[in-house]
mmCIF file of C-alpha atoms and ligand atoms in Angstrom:
data_model
loop_
_atom_site.group_PDB
_atom_site.id
_atom_site.type_symbol
_atom_site.label_atom_id
_atom_site.label_comp_id
_atom_site.label_asym_id
_atom_site.label_seq_id
_atom_site.Cartn_x
_atom_site.Cartn_y
_atom_site.Cartn_z
ATOM 1 C CA MET A 1 -16.604 11.601 23.745
ATOM 2 C CA ALA A 2 -16.140 8.654 26.120
ATOM 3 C CA MET A 3 -14.987 6.495 23.244
ATOM 4 C CA LEU A 4 -11.962 8.727 22.845
ATOM 5 C CA ILE A 5 -10.255 6.952 25.682
ATOM 6 C CA GLU A 6 -11.835 3.546 25.570
ATOM 7 C CA ASP A 7 -9.775 1.484 23.168
ATOM 8 C CA ASN A 8 -6.698 -0.347 24.273
ATOM 9 C CA ALA A 9 -4.134 2.168 25.456
ATOM 10 C CA ALA A 10 -1.041 -0.004 25.084
ATOM 11 C CA GLN A 11 -1.855 -0.698 21.448
ATOM 12 C CA ASN A 12 -1.777 2.996 20.711
ATOM 13 C CA ASP A 13 1.805 3.457 21.824
ATOM 14 C CA PHE A 14 3.153 3.875 18.315
ATOM 15 C CA LEU A 15 0.677 6.698 17.616
ATOM 16 C CA VAL A 16 2.352 8.698 20.335
ATOM 17 C CA LYS A 17 5.963 7.724 19.653
ATOM 18 C CA ASP A 18 5.824 8.010 15.871
ATOM 19 C CA ASN A 19 5.160 11.723 16.077
ATOM 20 C CA TYR A 20 8.717 12.233 17.197
ATOM 21 C CA VAL A 21 10.331 10.241 14.391
ATOM 22 C CA PRO A 22 11.761 12.471 11.643
ATOM 23 C CA ILE A 23 10.145 12.069 8.244
ATOM 24 C CA THR A 24 11.033 13.284 4.812
ATOM 25 C CA ALA A 25 7.630 13.711 3.179
ATOM 26 C CA LYS A 26 5.367 16.451 4.435
ATOM 27 C CA MET A 27 2.068 14.978 5.524
ATOM 28 C CA TRP A 28 -1.211 16.826 5.730
ATOM 29 C CA SER A 29 -4.652 15.571 6.682
ATOM 30 C CA ILE A 30 -7.764 17.267 5.407
ATOM 31 C CA GLY A 31 -10.728 16.720 7.724
ATOM 32 C CA GLY A 32 -13.477 18.588 9.468
ATOM 33 C CA GLY A 33 -16.310 16.545 10.889
ATOM 34 C CA LYS A 34 -19.159 17.449 8.582
ATOM 35 C CA GLY A 35 -19.852 15.767 5.254
ATOM 36 C CA GLY A 36 -19.886 17.660 1.970
ATOM 37 C CA THR A 37 -17.832 20.687 3.030
ATOM 38 C CA GLY A 38 -15.313 20.202 0.215
ATOM 39 C CA LYS A 39 -12.561 18.124 1.847
ATOM 40 C CA SER A 40 -12.006 16.046 -1.285
ATOM 41 C CA PHE A 41 -12.178 19.072 -3.549
ATOM 42 C CA VAL A 42 -9.578 20.960 -1.484
ATOM 43 C CA THR A 43 -7.317 17.879 -1.287
ATOM 44 C CA LEU A 44 -7.439 17.623 -5.043
ATOM 45 C CA GLY A 45 -6.922 21.361 -5.596
ATOM 46 C CA LEU A 46 -3.995 21.549 -3.199
ATOM 47 C CA GLY A 47 -2.463 18.336 -4.514
ATOM 48 C CA SER A 48 -2.759 19.470 -8.131
ATOM 49 C CA ARG A 49 -1.244 22.845 -7.412
ATOM 50 C CA LEU A 50 1.714 21.346 -5.528
ATOM 51 C CA ALA A 51 2.211 18.863 -8.369
ATOM 52 C CA LYS A 52 2.191 21.688 -10.917
ATOM 53 C CA MET A 53 4.973 23.309 -8.898
ATOM 54 C CA GLY A 54 7.049 20.207 -9.468
ATOM 55 C CA LYS A 55 6.505 18.518 -6.098
ATOM 56 C CA LYS A 56 5.952 14.782 -6.026
ATOM 57 C CA VAL A 57 2.535 14.433 -4.438
ATOM 58 C CA VAL A 58 0.543 11.416 -3.306
ATOM 59 C CA ILE A 59 -3.062 11.976 -2.329
ATOM 60 C CA ILE A 60 -4.669 9.238 -0.317
ATOM 61 C CA ASP A 61 -8.364 8.605 -0.229
ATOM 62 C CA ALA A 62 -8.631 7.899 3.479
ATOM 63 C CA ASP A 63 -12.413 8.274 3.300
ATOM 64 C CA LEU A 64 -12.583 4.572 3.902
ATOM 65 C CA GLY A 65 -16.350 4.428 4.003
ATOM 66 C CA GLY A 66 -17.009 6.432 0.843
ATOM 67 C CA ALA A 67 -13.967 6.611 -1.360
ATOM 68 C CA ASN A 68 -14.551 8.885 -4.342
ATOM 69 C CA LEU A 69 -11.310 10.733 -5.118
ATOM 70 C CA HIS A 70 -10.635 8.414 -8.037
ATOM 71 C CA THR A 71 -13.955 9.435 -9.581
ATOM 72 C CA LEU A 72 -13.099 13.127 -9.179
ATOM 73 C CA LEU A 73 -9.914 12.395 -11.129
ATOM 74 C CA GLY A 74 -11.760 10.592 -13.894
ATOM 75 C CA ILE A 75 -10.500 7.133 -12.899
ATOM 76 C CA ARG A 76 -13.443 4.758 -13.147
ATOM 77 C CA TYR A 77 -11.959 1.513 -11.952
ATOM 78 C CA PRO A 78 -8.825 1.936 -9.826
ATOM 79 C CA GLU A 79 -6.358 -0.822 -10.611
ATOM 80 C CA HIS A 80 -5.183 -1.004 -6.988
ATOM 81 C CA THR A 81 -6.775 0.201 -3.794
ATOM 82 C CA LEU A 82 -5.929 0.289 -0.085
ATOM 83 C CA ASN A 83 -7.826 -2.948 0.111
ATOM 84 C CA ASP A 84 -4.983 -4.716 -1.747
ATOM 85 C CA PHE A 85 -2.617 -3.524 0.950
ATOM 86 C CA LEU A 86 -4.883 -4.543 3.808
ATOM 87 C CA LYS A 87 -5.423 -7.964 2.284
ATOM 88 C CA LYS A 88 -1.636 -8.229 1.839
ATOM 89 C CA ARG A 89 -1.795 -8.612 -1.912
ATOM 90 C CA VAL A 90 0.940 -5.937 -2.022
ATOM 91 C CA ASP A 91 3.612 -5.171 0.570
ATOM 92 C CA THR A 92 4.031 -1.422 0.253
ATOM 93 C CA LEU A 93 1.821 1.589 -0.247
ATOM 94 C CA ASN A 94 4.109 2.630 -3.132
ATOM 95 C CA GLU A 95 2.699 -0.253 -5.151
ATOM 96 C CA LEU A 96 -0.788 1.232 -4.847
ATOM 97 C CA CYS A 97 0.081 4.599 -6.377
ATOM 98 C CA LEU A 98 -2.005 5.256 -9.470
ATOM 99 C CA GLU A 99 -1.057 7.721 -12.175
ATOM 100 C CA THR A 100 -3.553 10.579 -12.589
ATOM 101 C CA PRO A 101 -4.170 12.979 -15.482
ATOM 102 C CA ILE A 102 -1.908 15.457 -13.623
ATOM 103 C CA SER A 103 1.793 14.715 -13.791
ATOM 104 C CA ASN A 104 3.587 14.424 -10.426
ATOM 105 C CA LEU A 105 0.228 13.708 -8.779
ATOM 106 C CA LYS A 106 -0.422 10.124 -7.730
ATOM 107 C CA LEU A 107 -3.461 8.683 -6.044
ATOM 108 C CA ILE A 108 -3.942 5.887 -3.572
ATOM 109 C CA SER A 109 -7.554 4.948 -3.879
ATOM 110 C CA GLY A 110 -9.679 4.037 -0.894
ATOM 111 C CA GLY A 111 -11.178 1.148 -2.722
ATOM 112 C CA ASP A 112 -14.565 -0.203 -3.467
ATOM 113 C CA ASP A 113 -14.916 -2.883 -0.811
ATOM 114 C CA ILE A 114 -16.672 -0.350 1.347
ATOM 115 C CA LEU A 115 -17.984 -2.467 4.176
ATOM 116 C CA TYR A 116 -14.703 -4.205 4.697
ATOM 117 C CA LEU A 117 -12.712 -0.979 4.762
ATOM 118 C CA ALA A 118 -15.016 1.394 6.597
ATOM 119 C CA ASN A 119 -14.062 -0.062 9.958
ATOM 120 C CA PRO A 120 -10.530 -1.299 9.602
ATOM 121 C CA LYS A 121 -9.323 -3.306 12.541
ATOM 122 C CA TYR A 122 -6.772 -1.704 14.799
ATOM 123 C CA SER A 123 -3.873 -3.627 13.250
ATOM 124 C CA GLN A 124 -4.966 -2.628 9.745
ATOM 125 C CA LYS A 125 -5.134 1.046 10.611
ATOM 126 C CA ALA A 126 -1.723 0.794 12.264
ATOM 127 C CA ARG A 127 -0.274 -0.878 9.178
ATOM 128 C CA ILE A 128 -1.484 1.909 6.900
ATOM 129 C CA LEU A 129 -0.203 4.651 9.190
ATOM 130 C CA ARG A 130 3.198 3.107 9.764
ATOM 131 C CA ASN A 131 3.725 2.640 6.049
ATOM 132 C CA LEU A 132 2.875 6.225 5.145
ATOM 133 C CA LYS A 133 6.441 7.216 5.949
ATOM 134 C CA LYS A 134 7.814 4.811 3.398
ATOM 135 C CA LEU A 135 5.914 6.453 0.549
ATOM 136 C CA GLU A 136 8.115 8.040 -2.076
ATOM 137 C CA ALA A 137 6.774 11.588 -2.162
ATOM 138 C CA ASP A 138 7.473 15.176 -1.221
ATOM 139 C CA TYR A 139 3.919 15.689 -0.018
ATOM 140 C CA ILE A 140 1.318 13.230 1.216
ATOM 141 C CA LEU A 141 -2.257 14.483 1.521
ATOM 142 C CA LEU A 142 -4.892 12.445 3.321
ATOM 143 C CA ASP A 143 -8.491 13.124 2.372
ATOM 144 C CA LEU A 144 -10.513 12.072 5.420
ATOM 145 C CA GLY A 145 -14.116 11.005 5.571
ATOM 146 C CA ALA A 146 -16.874 12.851 7.399
ATOM 147 C CA GLY A 147 -17.421 12.357 11.111
ATOM 148 C CA SER A 148 -15.241 12.044 14.187
ATOM 149 C CA SER A 149 -14.872 8.294 14.573
ATOM 150 C CA PHE A 150 -11.652 7.338 16.264
ATOM 151 C CA ASN A 151 -10.181 5.916 13.073
ATOM 152 C CA ILE A 152 -10.613 9.297 11.402
ATOM 153 C CA LEU A 153 -9.196 11.101 14.441
ATOM 154 C CA ASP A 154 -6.150 8.827 14.504
ATOM 155 C CA PHE A 155 -5.405 9.555 10.855
ATOM 156 C CA PHE A 156 -5.828 13.271 11.502
ATOM 157 C CA ASN A 157 -3.600 13.216 14.577
ATOM 158 C CA TYR A 158 -0.932 11.132 12.896
ATOM 159 C CA THR A 159 -0.008 13.801 10.347
ATOM 160 C CA GLN A 160 1.667 16.897 11.718
ATOM 161 C CA GLY A 161 -0.066 19.046 9.096
ATOM 162 C CA LYS A 162 -3.760 19.468 9.907
ATOM 163 C CA ILE A 163 -6.313 21.204 7.704
ATOM 164 C CA VAL A 164 -9.962 21.603 8.686
ATOM 165 C CA ILE A 165 -12.518 22.498 6.044
ATOM 166 C CA VAL A 166 -15.698 24.219 7.087
ATOM 167 C CA SER A 167 -18.624 25.476 5.041
ATOM 168 C CA PRO A 168 -20.333 28.742 6.019
ATOM 169 C CA TYR A 169 -23.182 27.281 8.066
ATOM 170 C CA PRO A 170 -23.614 27.164 11.849
ATOM 171 C CA THR A 171 -23.911 23.345 11.824
ATOM 172 C CA SER A 172 -20.636 23.038 9.965
ATOM 173 C CA VAL A 173 -18.955 25.383 12.445
ATOM 174 C CA GLN A 174 -20.252 23.267 15.336
ATOM 175 C CA ASN A 175 -19.024 20.098 13.699
ATOM 176 C CA ALA A 176 -15.619 21.543 12.908
ATOM 177 C CA TYR A 177 -15.127 22.722 16.482
ATOM 178 C CA GLY A 178 -16.323 19.343 17.794
ATOM 179 C CA PHE A 179 -13.891 17.636 15.439
ATOM 180 C CA ILE A 180 -10.905 19.725 16.614
ATOM 181 C CA LYS A 181 -11.871 19.139 20.247
ATOM 182 C CA SER A 182 -12.293 15.379 19.788
ATOM 183 C CA ALA A 183 -8.967 15.105 17.974
ATOM 184 C CA LEU A 184 -7.152 17.033 20.695
ATOM 185 C CA PHE A 185 -8.667 15.038 23.558
ATOM 186 C CA ARG A 186 -8.026 11.769 21.805
ATOM 187 C CA ARG A 187 -4.401 12.750 21.415
ATOM 188 C CA LEU A 188 -4.084 13.792 25.070
ATOM 189 C CA SER A 189 -5.794 10.576 26.181
ATOM 190 C CA GLN A 190 -3.285 8.566 24.174
ATOM 191 C CA VAL A 191 -0.282 10.502 25.466
ATOM 192 C CA PHE A 192 -1.388 9.995 29.085
ATOM 193 C CA SER A 193 -2.904 6.552 28.607
ATOM 194 C CA LYS A 194 -0.711 5.061 31.326
ATOM 195 C CA ASN A 195 -1.231 7.793 33.881
ATOM 196 C CA GLY A 196 -4.562 7.138 35.621
ATOM 197 C CA GLN A 197 -4.543 10.356 37.598
ATOM 198 C CA ILE A 198 -4.033 12.623 34.587
ATOM 199 C CA LEU A 199 -6.450 10.554 32.534
ATOM 200 C CA ASN A 200 -9.078 11.205 35.180
ATOM 201 C CA LEU A 201 -8.568 14.931 34.852
ATOM 202 C CA ILE A 202 -8.852 14.633 31.060
ATOM 203 C CA LYS A 203 -12.136 12.774 31.551
ATOM 204 C CA LYS A 204 -13.459 15.615 33.680
ATOM 205 C CA SER A 205 -12.757 17.999 30.806
ATOM 206 C CA ILE A 206 -14.583 15.797 28.334
ATOM 207 C CA ASP A 207 -17.600 14.701 30.345
ATOM 208 C CA PRO A 208 -20.267 17.430 30.456
ATOM 209 C CA GLY A 209 -21.989 15.623 33.364
ATOM 210 C CA SER A 210 -18.926 15.560 35.563
ATOM 211 C CA GLU A 211 -19.474 17.206 38.962
ATOM 212 C CA GLU A 212 -16.073 18.846 39.154
ATOM 213 C CA ARG A 213 -16.083 19.779 35.540
ATOM 214 C CA ILE A 214 -12.965 21.319 34.051
ATOM 215 C CA ASN A 215 -14.085 23.971 31.569
ATOM 216 C CA SER A 216 -11.067 24.591 29.412
ATOM 217 C CA VAL A 217 -7.710 23.111 28.538
ATOM 218 C CA ILE A 218 -6.037 25.994 30.369
ATOM 219 C CA GLU A 219 -7.904 24.858 33.518
ATOM 220 C CA LEU A 220 -6.948 21.283 32.743
ATOM 221 C CA ILE A 221 -3.252 22.121 32.538
ATOM 222 C CA ALA A 222 -3.462 24.052 35.791
ATOM 223 C CA ALA A 223 -5.077 21.011 37.447
ATOM 224 C CA VAL A 224 -2.441 18.704 35.941
ATOM 225 C CA ASP A 225 0.299 21.016 37.194
ATOM 226 C CA GLN A 226 -0.989 20.589 40.749
ATOM 227 C CA VAL A 227 -0.476 16.857 40.392
ATOM 228 C CA ASP A 228 2.716 16.731 38.345
ATOM 229 C CA GLY A 229 4.658 19.578 36.731
ATOM 230 C CA GLU A 230 6.333 17.303 34.178
ATOM 231 C CA SER A 231 2.954 16.131 32.857
ATOM 232 C CA ALA A 232 1.828 19.750 32.575
ATOM 233 C CA SER A 233 4.900 20.511 30.423
ATOM 234 C CA ILE A 234 4.160 17.502 28.230
ATOM 235 C CA MET A 235 0.587 18.710 27.799
ATOM 236 C CA ASN A 236 1.792 22.191 26.892
ATOM 237 C CA ARG A 237 4.148 20.714 24.309
ATOM 238 C CA GLU A 238 1.281 18.697 22.819
ATOM 239 C CA LEU A 239 -0.767 21.882 22.479
ATOM 240 C CA ASP A 240 2.143 23.662 20.803
ATOM 241 C CA ASN A 241 2.391 20.850 18.255
ATOM 242 C CA PHE A 242 -1.344 20.727 17.608
ATOM 243 C CA LYS A 243 -1.795 23.502 15.064
ATOM 244 C CA ILE A 244 -4.758 23.799 12.742
ATOM 245 C CA LYS A 245 -5.093 25.471 9.369
ATOM 246 C CA LEU A 246 -8.732 26.287 8.754
ATOM 247 C CA ILE A 247 -10.408 27.014 5.420
ATOM 248 C CA VAL A 248 -13.937 28.298 4.918
ATOM 249 C CA ASN A 249 -14.970 26.705 1.624
ATOM 250 C CA MET A 250 -17.973 27.684 -0.514
ATOM 251 C CA ALA A 251 -17.945 31.208 0.905
ATOM 252 C CA LYS A 252 -20.701 33.332 -0.623
ATOM 253 C CA SER A 253 -19.691 36.698 0.819
ATOM 254 C CA ARG A 254 -16.787 38.334 2.591
ATOM 255 C CA GLY A 255 -18.798 38.055 5.797
ATOM 256 C CA ASP A 256 -18.531 34.253 5.660
ATOM 257 C CA MET A 257 -14.988 34.647 6.875
ATOM 258 C CA LYS A 258 -16.532 35.119 10.327
ATOM 259 C CA PHE A 259 -17.294 31.404 10.526
ATOM 260 C CA GLY A 260 -13.554 30.733 10.537
ATOM 261 C CA ASP A 261 -12.957 33.476 13.090
ATOM 262 C CA ILE A 262 -15.564 31.997 15.449
ATOM 263 C CA ILE A 263 -13.767 28.633 15.420
ATOM 264 C CA LYS A 264 -10.452 30.378 15.973
ATOM 265 C CA ILE A 265 -11.709 32.316 18.998
ATOM 266 C CA VAL A 266 -13.484 29.358 20.630
ATOM 267 C CA SER A 267 -10.586 26.960 20.003
ATOM 268 C CA ASP A 268 -8.169 29.407 21.538
ATOM 269 C CA LYS A 269 -10.359 30.078 24.571
ATOM 270 C CA TYR A 270 -11.501 26.573 25.432
ATOM 271 C CA LEU A 271 -8.844 24.337 23.904
ATOM 272 C CA GLY A 272 -5.741 26.481 23.861
ATOM 273 C CA VAL A 273 -5.350 25.381 20.245
ATOM 274 C CA SER A 274 -3.966 27.766 17.668
ATOM 275 C CA VAL A 275 -6.137 27.976 14.556
ATOM 276 C CA ASP A 276 -4.811 29.810 11.516
ATOM 277 C CA VAL A 277 -7.702 30.909 9.288
ATOM 278 C CA LEU A 278 -6.598 30.879 5.650
ATOM 279 C CA LYS A 279 -8.139 32.744 2.736
ATOM 280 C CA PRO A 280 -11.674 31.473 2.119
ATOM 281 C CA ILE A 281 -12.497 29.608 -1.080
ATOM 282 C CA PRO A 282 -15.575 31.061 -2.775
ATOM 283 C CA PHE A 283 -18.584 29.113 -3.960
ATOM 284 C CA ASP A 284 -18.359 28.647 -7.719
ATOM 285 C CA MET A 285 -20.583 26.559 -9.994
ATOM 286 C CA MET A 286 -17.499 25.672 -12.027
ATOM 287 C CA VAL A 287 -16.349 23.419 -9.191
ATOM 288 C CA GLU A 288 -19.470 21.314 -9.502
ATOM 289 C CA LYS A 289 -19.080 21.309 -13.272
ATOM 290 C CA SER A 290 -15.453 20.212 -13.073
ATOM 291 C CA ILE A 291 -16.584 17.306 -10.933
ATOM 292 C CA ILE A 292 -19.413 16.318 -13.247
ATOM 293 C CA LEU A 293 -17.052 16.457 -16.221
ATOM 294 C CA THR A 294 -14.301 14.748 -14.168
ATOM 295 C CA ASP A 295 -11.979 17.511 -15.277
ATOM 296 C CA PRO A 296 -10.324 18.325 -11.935
ATOM 297 C CA LEU A 297 -8.842 21.631 -12.963
ATOM 298 C CA LEU A 298 -11.699 23.020 -15.041
ATOM 299 C CA TYR A 299 -12.212 25.828 -12.519
ATOM 300 C CA ASN A 300 -8.571 26.695 -13.111
ATOM 301 C CA LYS A 301 -8.824 27.317 -16.812
ATOM 302 C CA THR A 302 -11.011 30.342 -16.298
ATOM 303 C CA GLY A 303 -8.497 32.025 -13.966
ATOM 304 C CA SER A 304 -11.306 32.084 -11.435
ATOM 305 C CA GLU A 305 -11.360 33.325 -7.876
ATOM 306 C CA VAL A 306 -11.460 29.696 -6.734
ATOM 307 C CA ALA A 307 -8.227 29.039 -8.586
ATOM 308 C CA MET A 308 -6.668 32.114 -6.975
ATOM 309 C CA SER A 309 -7.774 30.985 -3.514
ATOM 310 C CA ILE A 310 -6.357 27.502 -4.026
ATOM 311 C CA TYR A 311 -3.135 29.139 -5.145
ATOM 312 C CA GLU A 312 -2.948 31.162 -1.940
ATOM 313 C CA VAL A 313 -3.868 28.194 0.237
ATOM 314 C CA THR A 314 -1.047 26.254 -1.427
ATOM 315 C CA SER A 315 1.464 29.022 -0.688
ATOM 316 C CA ASP A 316 0.392 28.964 2.965
ATOM 317 C CA ILE A 317 0.743 25.201 3.164
ATOM 318 C CA LEU A 318 4.161 25.327 1.501
ATOM 319 C CA LYS A 319 5.327 27.900 4.016
ATOM 320 C CA ALA A 320 3.893 25.988 6.975
ATOM 321 C CA SER A 321 5.419 22.746 5.697
ATOM 322 C CA LYS A 322 8.889 24.148 6.261
ATOM 323 C CA CYS A 323 8.166 24.058 9.990
ATOM 324 C CA LEU A 324 6.833 20.474 10.054
HETATM 325 N N1 LIG W 401 -15.923 26.015 -3.648
HETATM 326 C C1 LIG W 401 -16.933 25.282 -4.106
HETATM 327 N N2 LIG W 401 -17.891 25.841 -4.897
HETATM 328 C C2 LIG W 401 -18.918 25.121 -5.360
HETATM 329 N N3 LIG W 401 -19.119 23.829 -5.094
HETATM 330 C C3 LIG W 401 -18.208 23.202 -4.314
HETATM 331 C C4 LIG W 401 -17.067 23.881 -3.788
HETATM 332 N N4 LIG W 401 -16.349 22.991 -3.055
HETATM 333 C C5 LIG W 401 -16.992 21.828 -3.125
HETATM 334 N N5 LIG W 401 -18.110 21.931 -3.873
HETATM 335 C C6 LIG W 401 -19.090 20.879 -4.174
HETATM 336 O O1 LIG W 401 -19.571 20.366 -2.952
HETATM 337 C C7 LIG W 401 -19.745 18.969 -3.038
HETATM 338 C C8 LIG W 401 -19.011 18.295 -1.902
HETATM 339 O O2 LIG W 401 -17.616 18.415 -2.107
HETATM 340 P P1 LIG W 401 -16.620 17.292 -1.637
HETATM 341 O O3 LIG W 401 -17.010 15.966 -2.174
HETATM 342 O O4 LIG W 401 -15.244 17.777 -1.916
HETATM 343 O O5 LIG W 401 -16.919 17.322 -0.075
HETATM 344 P P2 LIG W 401 -16.375 16.341 1.049
HETATM 345 O O6 LIG W 401 -16.200 17.176 2.271
HETATM 346 O O7 LIG W 401 -15.194 15.607 0.569
HETATM 347 O O8 LIG W 401 -17.595 15.371 1.237
HETATM 348 P P3 LIG W 401 -17.617 13.967 2.049
HETATM 349 O O9 LIG W 401 -17.682 14.356 3.491
HETATM 350 O O10 LIG W 401 -18.861 13.328 1.564
HETATM 351 O O11 LIG W 401 -16.366 13.242 1.706
HETATM 352 C C9 LIG W 401 -19.244 18.545 -4.397
HETATM 353 O O12 LIG W 401 -20.356 18.313 -5.226
HETATM 354 C C10 LIG W 401 -18.447 19.718 -4.893
HETATM 355 O O13 LIG W 401 -18.596 19.896 -6.266
HETATM 356 MG MG1 LIG W 402 -14.806 13.545 0.451
#
């Protein structure tokens, strides 16, 4: 957790300010800490469904260490990748958009130069983020990699729309909660990067070994309020803006819904973060098959429960997008 506040504060200024700049495209990140929970599958399902509704969608493979969205779409060798942008072979992200088998759905591939991309330098990450707004699209979906490295957290925090995917296992629940917590504290650390006193209080909330430990964000805000009421209002506003949509993917029974509810309850209690648990997506062998056959909508053709769930998730995201 310490790393959340270690990198150069001044450099991160735009991450804080850019959140208040109006944008036209609706941006959503799909993350969640643990690997293999279905982030890429949900990105693709949601993107395809929005595209079928006539929205112009760009999905971005922001899994910089293990890009594979192009493969899921049956594209073997992407003509352009984010690497071309980072190496300044092209000037805009629009030039990287690849056509996919689904009309209205474009892909920006994460590229194959894995080692180079997995740890983009600060300036490279900033360049990608700042250019997202110039993309010609109605919806931009970012498929994030596994883990909670600060590059992943910065992508997640940059988009106002935030989706967390969890699979119905205790380890996945732990990871998803840890991911939400890390993202929130990274954001707060960036917002208060120039205020040593408040930053110290944030550190006490993060550091489990701290003597005067602060146990929840509610306690943190109360402590901040003692120091400076204005900062407490800013923190409250940050919490109001930090809303999570959570999906339990690969659910095997109705009871698996509880994994989403646990995250909701704990996030509310300890982080003061509102988590909206959407309809779970069931486990279905057809999903695996559609991936093996690189036929992204195979599960759809059968009118399956998975297809129905994706449909409902899409309606929720459309509704929530109106408020972004
Ligand atoms: N609802 C589902 N039913 C059955 N299998 C699924 C479902 N969702 C995803 N899978 C399978 O789980 C595997 C992991 O999915 P996916 O690649 O989307 O996960 P991910 O979270 O993007 O992984 P990574 O963290 O490695 O990027 C895939 O093989 C996919 O076919
Ligand atoms: Mg993935």
